[in-house]
Coordinates of C-alpha atoms in Angstrom, one line a residue:
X126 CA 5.7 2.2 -7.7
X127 CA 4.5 6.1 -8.4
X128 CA 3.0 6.2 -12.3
X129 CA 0.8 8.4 -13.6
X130 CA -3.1 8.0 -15.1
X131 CA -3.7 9.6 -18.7
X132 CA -4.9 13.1 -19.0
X133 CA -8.4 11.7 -19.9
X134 CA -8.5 10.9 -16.0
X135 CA -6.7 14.6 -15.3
X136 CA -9.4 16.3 -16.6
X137 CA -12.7 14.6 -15.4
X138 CA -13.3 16.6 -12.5
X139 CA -14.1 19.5 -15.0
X140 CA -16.0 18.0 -17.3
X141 CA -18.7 16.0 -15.2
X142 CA -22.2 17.3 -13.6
X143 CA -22.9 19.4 -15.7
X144 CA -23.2 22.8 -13.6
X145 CA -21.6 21.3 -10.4
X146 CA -17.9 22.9 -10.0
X147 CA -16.3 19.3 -9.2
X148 CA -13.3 19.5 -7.0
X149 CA -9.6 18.4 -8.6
X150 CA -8.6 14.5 -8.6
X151 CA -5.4 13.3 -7.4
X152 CA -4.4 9.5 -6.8
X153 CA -0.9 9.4 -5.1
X154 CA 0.6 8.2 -2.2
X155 CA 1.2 11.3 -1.1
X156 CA -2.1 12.5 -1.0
X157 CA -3.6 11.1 1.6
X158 CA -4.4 14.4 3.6
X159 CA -2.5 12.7 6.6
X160 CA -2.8 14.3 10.5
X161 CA -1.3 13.1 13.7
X162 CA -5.1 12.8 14.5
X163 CA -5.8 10.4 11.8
X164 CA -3.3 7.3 13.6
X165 CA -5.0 4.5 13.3
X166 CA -5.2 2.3 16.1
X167 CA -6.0 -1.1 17.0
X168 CA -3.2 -3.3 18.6
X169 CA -3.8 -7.0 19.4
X170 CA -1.2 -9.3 20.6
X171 CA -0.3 -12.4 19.0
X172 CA 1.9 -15.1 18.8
X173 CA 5.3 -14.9 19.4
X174 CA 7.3 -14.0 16.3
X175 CA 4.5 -11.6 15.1
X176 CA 2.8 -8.3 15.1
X177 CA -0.2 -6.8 13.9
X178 CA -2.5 -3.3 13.9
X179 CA -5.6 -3.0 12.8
X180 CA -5.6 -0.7 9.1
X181 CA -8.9 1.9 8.0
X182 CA -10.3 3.1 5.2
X183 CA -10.8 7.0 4.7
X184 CA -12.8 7.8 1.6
X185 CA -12.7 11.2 2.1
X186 CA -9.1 12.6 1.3
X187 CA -8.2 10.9 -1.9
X188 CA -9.1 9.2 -4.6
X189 CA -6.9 5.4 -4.2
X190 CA -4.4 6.8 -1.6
X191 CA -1.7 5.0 0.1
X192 CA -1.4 2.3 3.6
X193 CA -0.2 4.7 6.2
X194 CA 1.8 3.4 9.7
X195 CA 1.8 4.6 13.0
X196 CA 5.4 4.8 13.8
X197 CA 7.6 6.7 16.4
X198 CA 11.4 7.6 16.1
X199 CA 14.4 9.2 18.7
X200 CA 14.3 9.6 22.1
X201 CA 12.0 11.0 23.4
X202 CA 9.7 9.3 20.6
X203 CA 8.5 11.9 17.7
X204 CA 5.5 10.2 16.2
X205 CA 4.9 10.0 12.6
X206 CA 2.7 8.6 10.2
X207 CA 4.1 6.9 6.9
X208 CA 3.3 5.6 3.8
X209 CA 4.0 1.6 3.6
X210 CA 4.9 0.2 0.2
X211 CA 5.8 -2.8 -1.2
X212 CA 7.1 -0.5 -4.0
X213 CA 9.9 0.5 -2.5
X214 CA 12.5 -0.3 -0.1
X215 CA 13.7 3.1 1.9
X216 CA 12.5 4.2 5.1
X217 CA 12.6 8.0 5.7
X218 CA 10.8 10.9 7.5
X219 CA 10.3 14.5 6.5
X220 CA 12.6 16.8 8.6
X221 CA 10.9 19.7 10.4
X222 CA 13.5 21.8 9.3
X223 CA 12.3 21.5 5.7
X224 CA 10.7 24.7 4.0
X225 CA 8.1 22.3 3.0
X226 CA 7.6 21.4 6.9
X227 CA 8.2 24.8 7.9
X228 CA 5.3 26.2 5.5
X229 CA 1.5 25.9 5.6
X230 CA 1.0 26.0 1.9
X231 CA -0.5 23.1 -0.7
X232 CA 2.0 20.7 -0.2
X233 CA 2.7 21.1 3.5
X234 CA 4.0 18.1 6.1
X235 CA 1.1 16.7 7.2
X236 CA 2.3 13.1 8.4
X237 CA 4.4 14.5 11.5
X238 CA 7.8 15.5 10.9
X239 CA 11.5 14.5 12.2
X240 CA 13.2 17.1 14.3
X241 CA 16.7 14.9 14.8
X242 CA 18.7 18.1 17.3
X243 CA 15.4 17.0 19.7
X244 CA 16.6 13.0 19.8
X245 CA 19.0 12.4 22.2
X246 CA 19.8 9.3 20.5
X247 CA 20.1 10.2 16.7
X248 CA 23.4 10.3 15.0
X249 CA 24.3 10.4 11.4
X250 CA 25.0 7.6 9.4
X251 CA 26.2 9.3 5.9
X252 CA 26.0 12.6 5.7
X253 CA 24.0 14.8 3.3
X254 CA 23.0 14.1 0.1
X255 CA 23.6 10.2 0.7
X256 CA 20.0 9.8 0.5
X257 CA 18.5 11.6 -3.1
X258 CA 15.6 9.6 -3.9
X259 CA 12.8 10.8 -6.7
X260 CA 9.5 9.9 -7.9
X261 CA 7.9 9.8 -11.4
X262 CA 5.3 12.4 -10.8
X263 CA 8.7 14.8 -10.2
X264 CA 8.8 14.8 -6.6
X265 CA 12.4 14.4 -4.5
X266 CA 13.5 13.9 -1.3
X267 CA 17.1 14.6 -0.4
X268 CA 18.9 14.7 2.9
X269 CA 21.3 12.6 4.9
X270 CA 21.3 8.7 6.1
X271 CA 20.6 9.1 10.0
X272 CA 20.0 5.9 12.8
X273 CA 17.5 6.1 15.8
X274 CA 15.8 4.3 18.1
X275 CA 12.4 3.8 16.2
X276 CA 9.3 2.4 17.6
X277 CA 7.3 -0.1 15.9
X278 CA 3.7 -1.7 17.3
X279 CA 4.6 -2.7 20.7
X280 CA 8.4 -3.3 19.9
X281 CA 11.4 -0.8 20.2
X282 CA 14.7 -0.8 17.9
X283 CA 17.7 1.1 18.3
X284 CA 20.4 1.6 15.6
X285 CA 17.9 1.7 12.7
X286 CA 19.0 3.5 9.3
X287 CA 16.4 6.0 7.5
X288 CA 16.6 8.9 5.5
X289 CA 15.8 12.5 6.3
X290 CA 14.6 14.3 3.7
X291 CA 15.6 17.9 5.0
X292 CA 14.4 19.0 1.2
X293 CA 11.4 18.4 0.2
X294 CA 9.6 19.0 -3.1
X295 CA 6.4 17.5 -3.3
X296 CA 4.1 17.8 -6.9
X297 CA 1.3 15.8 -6.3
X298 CA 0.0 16.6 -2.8
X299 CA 1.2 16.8 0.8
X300 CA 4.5 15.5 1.9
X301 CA 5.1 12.4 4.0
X302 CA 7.4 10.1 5.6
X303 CA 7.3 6.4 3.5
X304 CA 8.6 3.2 4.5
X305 CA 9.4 1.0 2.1
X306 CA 9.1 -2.7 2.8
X307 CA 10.7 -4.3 -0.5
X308 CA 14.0 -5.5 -1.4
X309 CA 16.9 -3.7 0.7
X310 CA 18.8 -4.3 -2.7
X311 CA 16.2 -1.2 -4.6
X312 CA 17.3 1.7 -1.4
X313 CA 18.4 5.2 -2.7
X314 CA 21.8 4.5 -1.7
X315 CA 25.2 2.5 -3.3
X316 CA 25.2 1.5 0.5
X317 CA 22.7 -0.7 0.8
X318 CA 21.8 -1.3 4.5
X319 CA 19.0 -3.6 6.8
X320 CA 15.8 -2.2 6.3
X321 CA 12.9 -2.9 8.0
X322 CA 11.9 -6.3 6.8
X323 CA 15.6 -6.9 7.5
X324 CA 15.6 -5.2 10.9
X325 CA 13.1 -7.2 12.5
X326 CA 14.4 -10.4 11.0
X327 CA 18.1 -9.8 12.3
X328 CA 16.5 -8.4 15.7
X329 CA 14.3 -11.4 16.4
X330 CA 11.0 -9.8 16.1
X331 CA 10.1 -12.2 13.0
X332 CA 12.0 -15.5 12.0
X333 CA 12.2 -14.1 8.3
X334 CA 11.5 -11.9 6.1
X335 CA 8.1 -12.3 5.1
X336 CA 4.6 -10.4 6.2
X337 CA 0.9 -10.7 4.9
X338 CA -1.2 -8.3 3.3
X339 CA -4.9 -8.3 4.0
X340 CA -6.5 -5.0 2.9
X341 CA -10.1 -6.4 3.1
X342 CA -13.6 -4.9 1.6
X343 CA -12.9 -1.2 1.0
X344 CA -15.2 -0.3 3.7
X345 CA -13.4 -1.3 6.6
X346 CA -10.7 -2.8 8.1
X347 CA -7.6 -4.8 7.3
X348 CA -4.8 -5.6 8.3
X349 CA -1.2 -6.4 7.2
X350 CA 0.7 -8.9 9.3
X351 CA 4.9 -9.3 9.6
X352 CA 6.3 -12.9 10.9
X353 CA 3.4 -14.9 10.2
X354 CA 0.0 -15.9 8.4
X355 CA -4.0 -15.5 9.3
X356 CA -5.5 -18.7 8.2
X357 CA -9.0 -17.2 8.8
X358 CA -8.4 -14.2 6.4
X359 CA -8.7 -16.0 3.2
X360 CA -10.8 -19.3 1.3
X361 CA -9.3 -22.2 -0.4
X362 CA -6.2 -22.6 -1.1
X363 CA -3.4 -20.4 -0.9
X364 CA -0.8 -20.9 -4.0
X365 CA 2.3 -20.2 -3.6
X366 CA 4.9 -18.8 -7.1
X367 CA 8.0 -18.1 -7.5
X368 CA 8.4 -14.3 -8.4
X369 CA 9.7 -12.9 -11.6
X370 CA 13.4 -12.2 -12.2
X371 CA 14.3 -8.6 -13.2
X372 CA 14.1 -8.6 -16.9
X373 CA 17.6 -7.5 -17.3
X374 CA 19.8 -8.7 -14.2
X375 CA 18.0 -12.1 -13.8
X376 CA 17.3 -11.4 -10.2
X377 CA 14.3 -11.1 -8.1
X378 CA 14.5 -7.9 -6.5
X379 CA 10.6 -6.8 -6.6
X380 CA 7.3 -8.6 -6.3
X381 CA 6.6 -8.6 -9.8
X382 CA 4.1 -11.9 -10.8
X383 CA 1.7 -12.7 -14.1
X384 CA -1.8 -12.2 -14.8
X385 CA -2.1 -15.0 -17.4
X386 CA -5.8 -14.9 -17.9
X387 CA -9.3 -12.0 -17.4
X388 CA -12.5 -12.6 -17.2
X389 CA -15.1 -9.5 -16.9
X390 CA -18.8 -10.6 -15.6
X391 CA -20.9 -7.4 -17.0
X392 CA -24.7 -7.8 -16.8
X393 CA -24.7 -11.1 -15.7
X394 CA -22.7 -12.0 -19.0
X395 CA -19.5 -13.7 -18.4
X396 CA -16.7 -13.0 -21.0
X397 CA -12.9 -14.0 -21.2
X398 CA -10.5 -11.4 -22.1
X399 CA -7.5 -12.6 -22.5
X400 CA -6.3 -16.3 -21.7
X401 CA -3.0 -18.6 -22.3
X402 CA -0.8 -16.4 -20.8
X403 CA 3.0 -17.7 -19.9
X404 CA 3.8 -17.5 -16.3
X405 CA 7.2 -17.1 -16.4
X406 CA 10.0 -14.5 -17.9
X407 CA 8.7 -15.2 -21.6
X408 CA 5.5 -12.8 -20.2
X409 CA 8.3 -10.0 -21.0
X410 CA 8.0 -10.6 -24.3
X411 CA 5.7 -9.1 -27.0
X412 CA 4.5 -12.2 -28.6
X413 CA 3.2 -13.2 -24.8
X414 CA -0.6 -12.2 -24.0
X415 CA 0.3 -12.8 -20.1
X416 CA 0.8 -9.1 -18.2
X417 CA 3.9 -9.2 -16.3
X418 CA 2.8 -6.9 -12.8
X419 CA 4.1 -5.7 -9.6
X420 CA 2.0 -6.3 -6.7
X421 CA 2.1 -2.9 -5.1
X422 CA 0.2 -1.7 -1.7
X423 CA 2.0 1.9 -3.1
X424 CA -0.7 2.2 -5.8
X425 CA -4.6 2.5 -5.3
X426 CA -5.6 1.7 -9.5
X427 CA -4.0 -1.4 -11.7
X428 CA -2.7 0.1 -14.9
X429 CA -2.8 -2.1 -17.7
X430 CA -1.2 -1.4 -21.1
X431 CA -3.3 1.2 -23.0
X432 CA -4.0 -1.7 -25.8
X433 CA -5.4 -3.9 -23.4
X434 CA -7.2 -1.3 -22.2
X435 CA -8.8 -0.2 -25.6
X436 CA -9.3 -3.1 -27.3
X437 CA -10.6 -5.3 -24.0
X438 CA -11.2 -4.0 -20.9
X439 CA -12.8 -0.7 -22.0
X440 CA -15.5 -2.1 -24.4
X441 CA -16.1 -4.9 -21.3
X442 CA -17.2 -2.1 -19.2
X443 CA -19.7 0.0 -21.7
X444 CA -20.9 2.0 -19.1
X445 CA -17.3 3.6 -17.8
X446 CA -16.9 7.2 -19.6
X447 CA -13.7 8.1 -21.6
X448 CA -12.6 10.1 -18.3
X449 CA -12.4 6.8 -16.2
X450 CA -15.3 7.6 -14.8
X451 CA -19.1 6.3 -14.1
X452 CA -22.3 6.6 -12.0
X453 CA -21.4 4.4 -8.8
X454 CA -24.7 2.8 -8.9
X455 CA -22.5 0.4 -11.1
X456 CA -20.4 -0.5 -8.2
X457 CA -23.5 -2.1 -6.2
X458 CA -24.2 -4.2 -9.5
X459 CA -23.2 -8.0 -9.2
X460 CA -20.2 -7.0 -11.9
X461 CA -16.9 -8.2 -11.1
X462 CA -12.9 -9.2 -12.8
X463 CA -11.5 -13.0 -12.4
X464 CA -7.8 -12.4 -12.9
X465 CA -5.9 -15.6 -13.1
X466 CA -2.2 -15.3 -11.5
X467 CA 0.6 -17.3 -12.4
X468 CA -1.9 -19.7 -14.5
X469 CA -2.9 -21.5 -10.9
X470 CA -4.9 -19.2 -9.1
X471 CA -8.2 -16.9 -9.8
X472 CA -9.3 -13.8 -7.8
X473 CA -12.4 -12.8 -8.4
X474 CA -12.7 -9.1 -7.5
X475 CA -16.4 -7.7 -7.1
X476 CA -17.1 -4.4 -9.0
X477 CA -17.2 -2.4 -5.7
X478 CA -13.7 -3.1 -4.9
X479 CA -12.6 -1.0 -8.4
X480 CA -15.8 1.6 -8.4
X481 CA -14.8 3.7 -6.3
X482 CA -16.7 6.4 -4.9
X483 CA -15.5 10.6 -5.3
X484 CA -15.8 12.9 -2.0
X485 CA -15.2 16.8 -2.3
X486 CA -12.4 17.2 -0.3
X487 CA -13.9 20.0 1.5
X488 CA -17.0 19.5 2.1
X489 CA -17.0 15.7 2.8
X490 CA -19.9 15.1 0.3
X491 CA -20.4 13.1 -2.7
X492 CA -19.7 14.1 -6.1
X493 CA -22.3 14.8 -8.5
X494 CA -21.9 12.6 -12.2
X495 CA -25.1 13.8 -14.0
X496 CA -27.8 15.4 -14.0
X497 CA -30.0 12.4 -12.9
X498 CA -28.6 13.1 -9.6
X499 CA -26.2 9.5 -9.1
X500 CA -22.7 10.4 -7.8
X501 CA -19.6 10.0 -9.4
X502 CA -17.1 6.9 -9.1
X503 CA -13.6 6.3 -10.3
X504 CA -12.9 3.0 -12.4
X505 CA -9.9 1.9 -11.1
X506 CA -8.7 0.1 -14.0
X507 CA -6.5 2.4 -16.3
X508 CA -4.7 2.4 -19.0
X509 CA -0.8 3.2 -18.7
X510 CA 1.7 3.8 -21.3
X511 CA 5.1 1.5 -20.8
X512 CA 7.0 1.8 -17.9
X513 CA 10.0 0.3 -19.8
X514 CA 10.5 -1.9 -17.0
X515 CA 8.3 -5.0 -18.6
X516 CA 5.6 -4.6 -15.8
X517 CA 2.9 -2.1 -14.8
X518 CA 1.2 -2.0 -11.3
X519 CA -1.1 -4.3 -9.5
X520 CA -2.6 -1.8 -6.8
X521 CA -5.4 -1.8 -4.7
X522 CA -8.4 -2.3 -6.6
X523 CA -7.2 -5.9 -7.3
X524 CA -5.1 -6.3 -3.7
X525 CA -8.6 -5.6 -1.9
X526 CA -9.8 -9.0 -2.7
X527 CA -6.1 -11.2 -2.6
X528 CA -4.6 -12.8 0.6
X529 CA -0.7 -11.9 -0.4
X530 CA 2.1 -13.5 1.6
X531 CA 5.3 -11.5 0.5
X532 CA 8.0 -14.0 1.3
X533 CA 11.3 -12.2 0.2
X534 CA 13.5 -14.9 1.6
X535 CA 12.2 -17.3 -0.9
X536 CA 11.8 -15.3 -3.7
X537 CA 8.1 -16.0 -3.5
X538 CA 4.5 -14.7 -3.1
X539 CA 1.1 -17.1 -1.8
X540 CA -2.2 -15.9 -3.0
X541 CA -5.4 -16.8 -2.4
X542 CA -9.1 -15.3 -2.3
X543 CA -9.2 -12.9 0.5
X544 CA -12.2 -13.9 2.9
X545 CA -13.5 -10.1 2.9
X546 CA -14.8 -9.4 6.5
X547 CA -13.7 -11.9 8.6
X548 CA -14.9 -11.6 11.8
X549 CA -12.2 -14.5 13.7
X550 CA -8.5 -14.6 13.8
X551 CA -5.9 -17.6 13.6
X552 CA -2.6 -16.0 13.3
X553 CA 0.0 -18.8 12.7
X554 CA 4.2 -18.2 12.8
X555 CA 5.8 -18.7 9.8
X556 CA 9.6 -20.3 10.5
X557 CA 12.7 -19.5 8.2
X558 CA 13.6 -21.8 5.5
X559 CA 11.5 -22.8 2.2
X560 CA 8.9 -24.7 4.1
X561 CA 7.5 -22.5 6.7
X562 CA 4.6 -21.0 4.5
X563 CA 3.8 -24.6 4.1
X564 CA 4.6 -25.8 7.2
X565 CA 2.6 -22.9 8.9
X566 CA -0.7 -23.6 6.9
X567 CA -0.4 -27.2 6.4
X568 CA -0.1 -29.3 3.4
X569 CA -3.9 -29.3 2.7
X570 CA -4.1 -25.5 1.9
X571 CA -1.2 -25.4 0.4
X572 CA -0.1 -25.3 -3.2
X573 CA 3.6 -25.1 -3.8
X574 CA 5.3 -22.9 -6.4
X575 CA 7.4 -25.1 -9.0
X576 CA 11.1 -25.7 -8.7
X577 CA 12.4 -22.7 -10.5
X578 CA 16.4 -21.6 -10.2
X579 CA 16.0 -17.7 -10.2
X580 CA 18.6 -15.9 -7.9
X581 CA 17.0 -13.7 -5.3
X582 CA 18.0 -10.4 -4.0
X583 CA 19.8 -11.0 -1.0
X584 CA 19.7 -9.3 2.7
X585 CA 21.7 -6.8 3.0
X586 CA 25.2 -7.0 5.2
X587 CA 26.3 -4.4 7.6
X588 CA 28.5 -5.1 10.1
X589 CA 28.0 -2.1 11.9
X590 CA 24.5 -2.8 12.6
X591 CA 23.5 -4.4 15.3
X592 CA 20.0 -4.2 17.1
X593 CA 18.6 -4.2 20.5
X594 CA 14.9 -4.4 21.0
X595 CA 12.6 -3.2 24.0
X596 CA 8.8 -4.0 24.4
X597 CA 6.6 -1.1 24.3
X598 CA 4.2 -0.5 27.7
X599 CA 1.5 1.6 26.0
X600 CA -1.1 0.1 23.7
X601 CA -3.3 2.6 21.6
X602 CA -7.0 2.6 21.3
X603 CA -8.6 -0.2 18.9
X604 CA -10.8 1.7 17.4
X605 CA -12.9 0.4 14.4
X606 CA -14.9 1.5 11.6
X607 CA -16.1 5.4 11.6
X608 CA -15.3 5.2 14.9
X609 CA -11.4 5.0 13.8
X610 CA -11.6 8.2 11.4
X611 CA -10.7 11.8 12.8
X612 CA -14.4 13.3 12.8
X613 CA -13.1 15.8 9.7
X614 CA -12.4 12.8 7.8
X615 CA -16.2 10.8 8.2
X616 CA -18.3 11.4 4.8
X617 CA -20.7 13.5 5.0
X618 CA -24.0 11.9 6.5
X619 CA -21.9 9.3 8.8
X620 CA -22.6 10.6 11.9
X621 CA -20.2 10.3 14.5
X622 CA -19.2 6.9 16.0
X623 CA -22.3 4.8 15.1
X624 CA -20.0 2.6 13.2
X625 CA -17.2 0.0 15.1
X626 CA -15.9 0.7 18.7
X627 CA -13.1 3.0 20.5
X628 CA -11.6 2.9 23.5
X629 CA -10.1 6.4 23.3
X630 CA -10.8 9.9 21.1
X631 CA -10.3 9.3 17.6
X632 CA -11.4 13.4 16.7
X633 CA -8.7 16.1 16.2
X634 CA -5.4 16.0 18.8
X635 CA -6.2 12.5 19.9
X636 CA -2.7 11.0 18.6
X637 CA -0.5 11.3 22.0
X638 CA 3.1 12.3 21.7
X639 CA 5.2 9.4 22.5
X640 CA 3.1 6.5 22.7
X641 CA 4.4 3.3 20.4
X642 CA 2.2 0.9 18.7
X643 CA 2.0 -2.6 19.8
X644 CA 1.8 -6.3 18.5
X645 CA 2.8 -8.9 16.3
X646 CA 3.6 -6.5 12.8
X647 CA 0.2 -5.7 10.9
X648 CA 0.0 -1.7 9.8
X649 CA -1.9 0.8 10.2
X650 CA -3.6 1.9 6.6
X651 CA -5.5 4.2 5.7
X652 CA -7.0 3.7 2.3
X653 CA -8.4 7.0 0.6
X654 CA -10.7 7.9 -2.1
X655 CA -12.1 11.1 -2.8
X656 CA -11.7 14.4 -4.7
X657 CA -8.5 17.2 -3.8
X658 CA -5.3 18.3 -6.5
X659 CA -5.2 18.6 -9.9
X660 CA -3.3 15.4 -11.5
X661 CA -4.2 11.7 -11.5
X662 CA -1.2 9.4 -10.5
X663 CA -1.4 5.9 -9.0
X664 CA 1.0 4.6 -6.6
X665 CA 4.2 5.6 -5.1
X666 CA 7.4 3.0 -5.2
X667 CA 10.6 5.1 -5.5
X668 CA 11.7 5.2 -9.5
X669 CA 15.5 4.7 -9.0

């Protein structure tokens, strides 16, 4: 879900250091600077009925950024890199016949792009404009509905549906391909057609749909997993509730849960917030102190109402300027957020997950805050005017320290405390039906949601579509840490591959044409802070 941050944000980069001409902030999903030579890599096989890739953190590029996958599509296989989003529900690729593609200017291609008259294998599913889709920072991407063989870790599908956005119009920063990983029922099309939750269901890759998101500490790698759950990846228990109805049709159609309760710990004083909040549709309601909010991998910042903001979170956090902005000595502090989902679960999320440090986008280096010589970080809490959908965005800054289990079949997401920097794995299957989350982690971990009688979104029907699926022979590198980051992205004073392990060239060119990524489904993301265009904007889901 694309929204944008208040001006007071737009304008920091001006007004801070003093002398020091500070580079512009942007915080979109499209700004995530993107090369071929930036895949990220890391493959590992697991149990049947999942799939997973190892995920990196680039704090170079952009300030919040977006989860980027290593994809291929057509015949031969074009790679591309693409945005995943729980915001959103399309999948589509920039076409290299695009002026934006074609050009070399601000906004230029910079995820790969789709040439379909090079695919042996593409055909046209509904021709041109069938897929119009537009943001809410302005951006659009229109083009036909086209089907392809398209490459996915380790596994191979034929007949899947995307867009190709043959124009391009991009306001925020470079253009890229997206998948979207929502409800098939939210697409940019009347049409509604198997997407790629849906796809691997119906093709037997996973047994529903469902996948895990585990972003980890901002400093180095997660992982999001399709088909199944990593026990090791989070503490206590994990509590499963029932998702929020659309406000106005009744149905579930987006991950949208409540924050019934925040705590701030500031200088070793612990304050509520807020508390008493309803978990349940009444949150929609004014008279409700709960925050109704979409859990969004699309968006790097939560935005809370600008009241909440004024009158609670801002005076919590003295030290935070009226820009959103603050020395980042205050993220190594022992300060942190408790937010209370649902009324059954707290996350506590340390201040380092949502001070977040700035980078010059050219130069790699930190930037200056004062003239005491500390560096600047971004508070990624901010305050949002109404969306006029009853929610605002839950994006990375909180994510970072959740286990999530999306589980669109049931309507229902599982939360618990992420175990930040896990160094084991116990990757369990989850089965179809309203009991495998349970029945995967056992009873003892396990919290279930209450009986509630929402309808939920259903799977889309085509009877056109069916699947075939191929294994993938070529595994890329698994490459951690620094070691994962093209050697233009490593801040400045990294070095080169002290950090993590590679088993192949992570610098410029080293993305091969062709070659598919492999495992049980977890993605490759690249999350992004740092300092490069003009306006602030957090997240990316599609604004239909």
């Amino acid at each position: 879900m694309r929204s944008t941050v208040p001006s007071s944000l737009v304008l920091v980069l001006g007004l801070a250091a003093g002398t020091h001409a500070l580079p512009e902030l942007a915080v979109s999903k499209r700004d995530g600077h993107l090369r071929a030579s930036a895949l990220a890599r890391g493959v590992l096989r697991r149990d049947g009925g999942t799939l997973q890739t190892n995920v990196y953190d680039v704090l170079t590029w952009s300030s919040g950024g977006a989860y980027y996958a290593n994809i291929t599509v057509g015949t031969p296989p074009q790679p591309q890199v693409v945005i995943l989003d729980t915001g959103s529900s399309d999948l589509y690729f920039d076409a290299s016949s695009s002026t934006t593609c074609e050009s070399s200017g601000q906004y230029s291609c910079r995820g790969g792009s789709f040439s379909p008259k090079d695919s042996s294998t593409y055909r046209i599913a509904d021709p041109s404009p069938a897929f119009n889709t537009s943001f809410g920072d302005g951006s659009t991407a229109v083009g036909p509905y086209g089907k392809d063989v398209v490459a996915i870790g380790d596994v191979s599908i034929d007949n899947v549906q995307f867009g190709v956005a043959e124009t391009v119009n991009s306001t925020t920063g470079y253009a890229i391909g997206l998948m979207g990983v929502g409800y098939s029922e939210n697409e940019a099309t009347q049409q509604v057609y198997p997407n790629i939750p849906e796809v691997l269901r119906d093709a037997g890759v996973i047994n529903s749909r469902l996948y895990s998101v585990y972003l980890n500490d901002e400093a180095t790698t997660g992982s999001i997993l399709f088909g199944g759950v990593d026990t090791s990846r989070y503490t206590g228990e994990l509590v499963t509730l029932d998702l929020l109805p659309d406000e106005v049709t009744g149905e579930v159609d987006q991950f949208i849960t409540t924050v019934t309760a925040l705590t701030a710990t500031v200088g070793g004083t612990t304050s509520s917030l807020f508390s008493g909040g309803t978990n349940g549709v009444a949150a929609y309601g004014n008279n409700d102190i709960a925050l109704p909010v979409l859990l969004d991998t699309g968006s790097s910042a939560w935005s809370v109402p600008t009241e909440y903001y004024n009158k609670l979170i801002g005076p919590a956090f003295p030290y935070v300027d009226s820009n959103g902005l603050c020395a980042c000595s205050h993220a190594d502090s022992s300060d942190s957020l408790t937010l209370t989902f649902g009324g059954k679960i707290n996350i506590t999320v340390p201040a380092h997950e949502f001070i977040i440090p700035l980078y010059n986008a050219t130069t790699n280096a930190p930037i200056p805050y004062n003239s005491a010589g500390e560096m600047a970080c971004a508070f990624m809490v901010v305050p949002a005017s109404p969306t006029g959908e009853g929610f605002q965005t839950c994006g990375d800054a909180v994510l970072r320290s959740m286990y999530i289990v999306f589980d669109l079949d049931n309507g229902q997401v599982s939360l618990a405390q992420a175990n930040l920097n896990a160094t084991s794995s116990h990757v369990v299957t989850v089965s179809s039906g309203p009991s495998g989350v349970a029945n995967a982690v056992g009873t003892a971990s396990y919290s279930p949601a209450p009986s509630e009688t929402y309808s939920i979104a259903p799977q889309a029907m085509n009877a056109s579509a069916s699947f075939s699926v191929s294994t993938m022979h070529s595994t890329l590198g698994e490459a951690t840490g620094t070691a994962a980051l093209p050697e233009d992205a490593r801040p400045s004073g990294t070095g080169s591959t002290t950090e993590g392990t590679s088993t192949s060239s992570s610098s410029k060119g080293a993305a091969a044409a062709g070659v598919g990524v492999t495992g049980p489904f977890e993605w490759s993301r690249v999350w992004v802070a740092g300092a490069v265009g003009m306006g602030v904007v957090v997240g990316a889901g599609l604004v239909l």
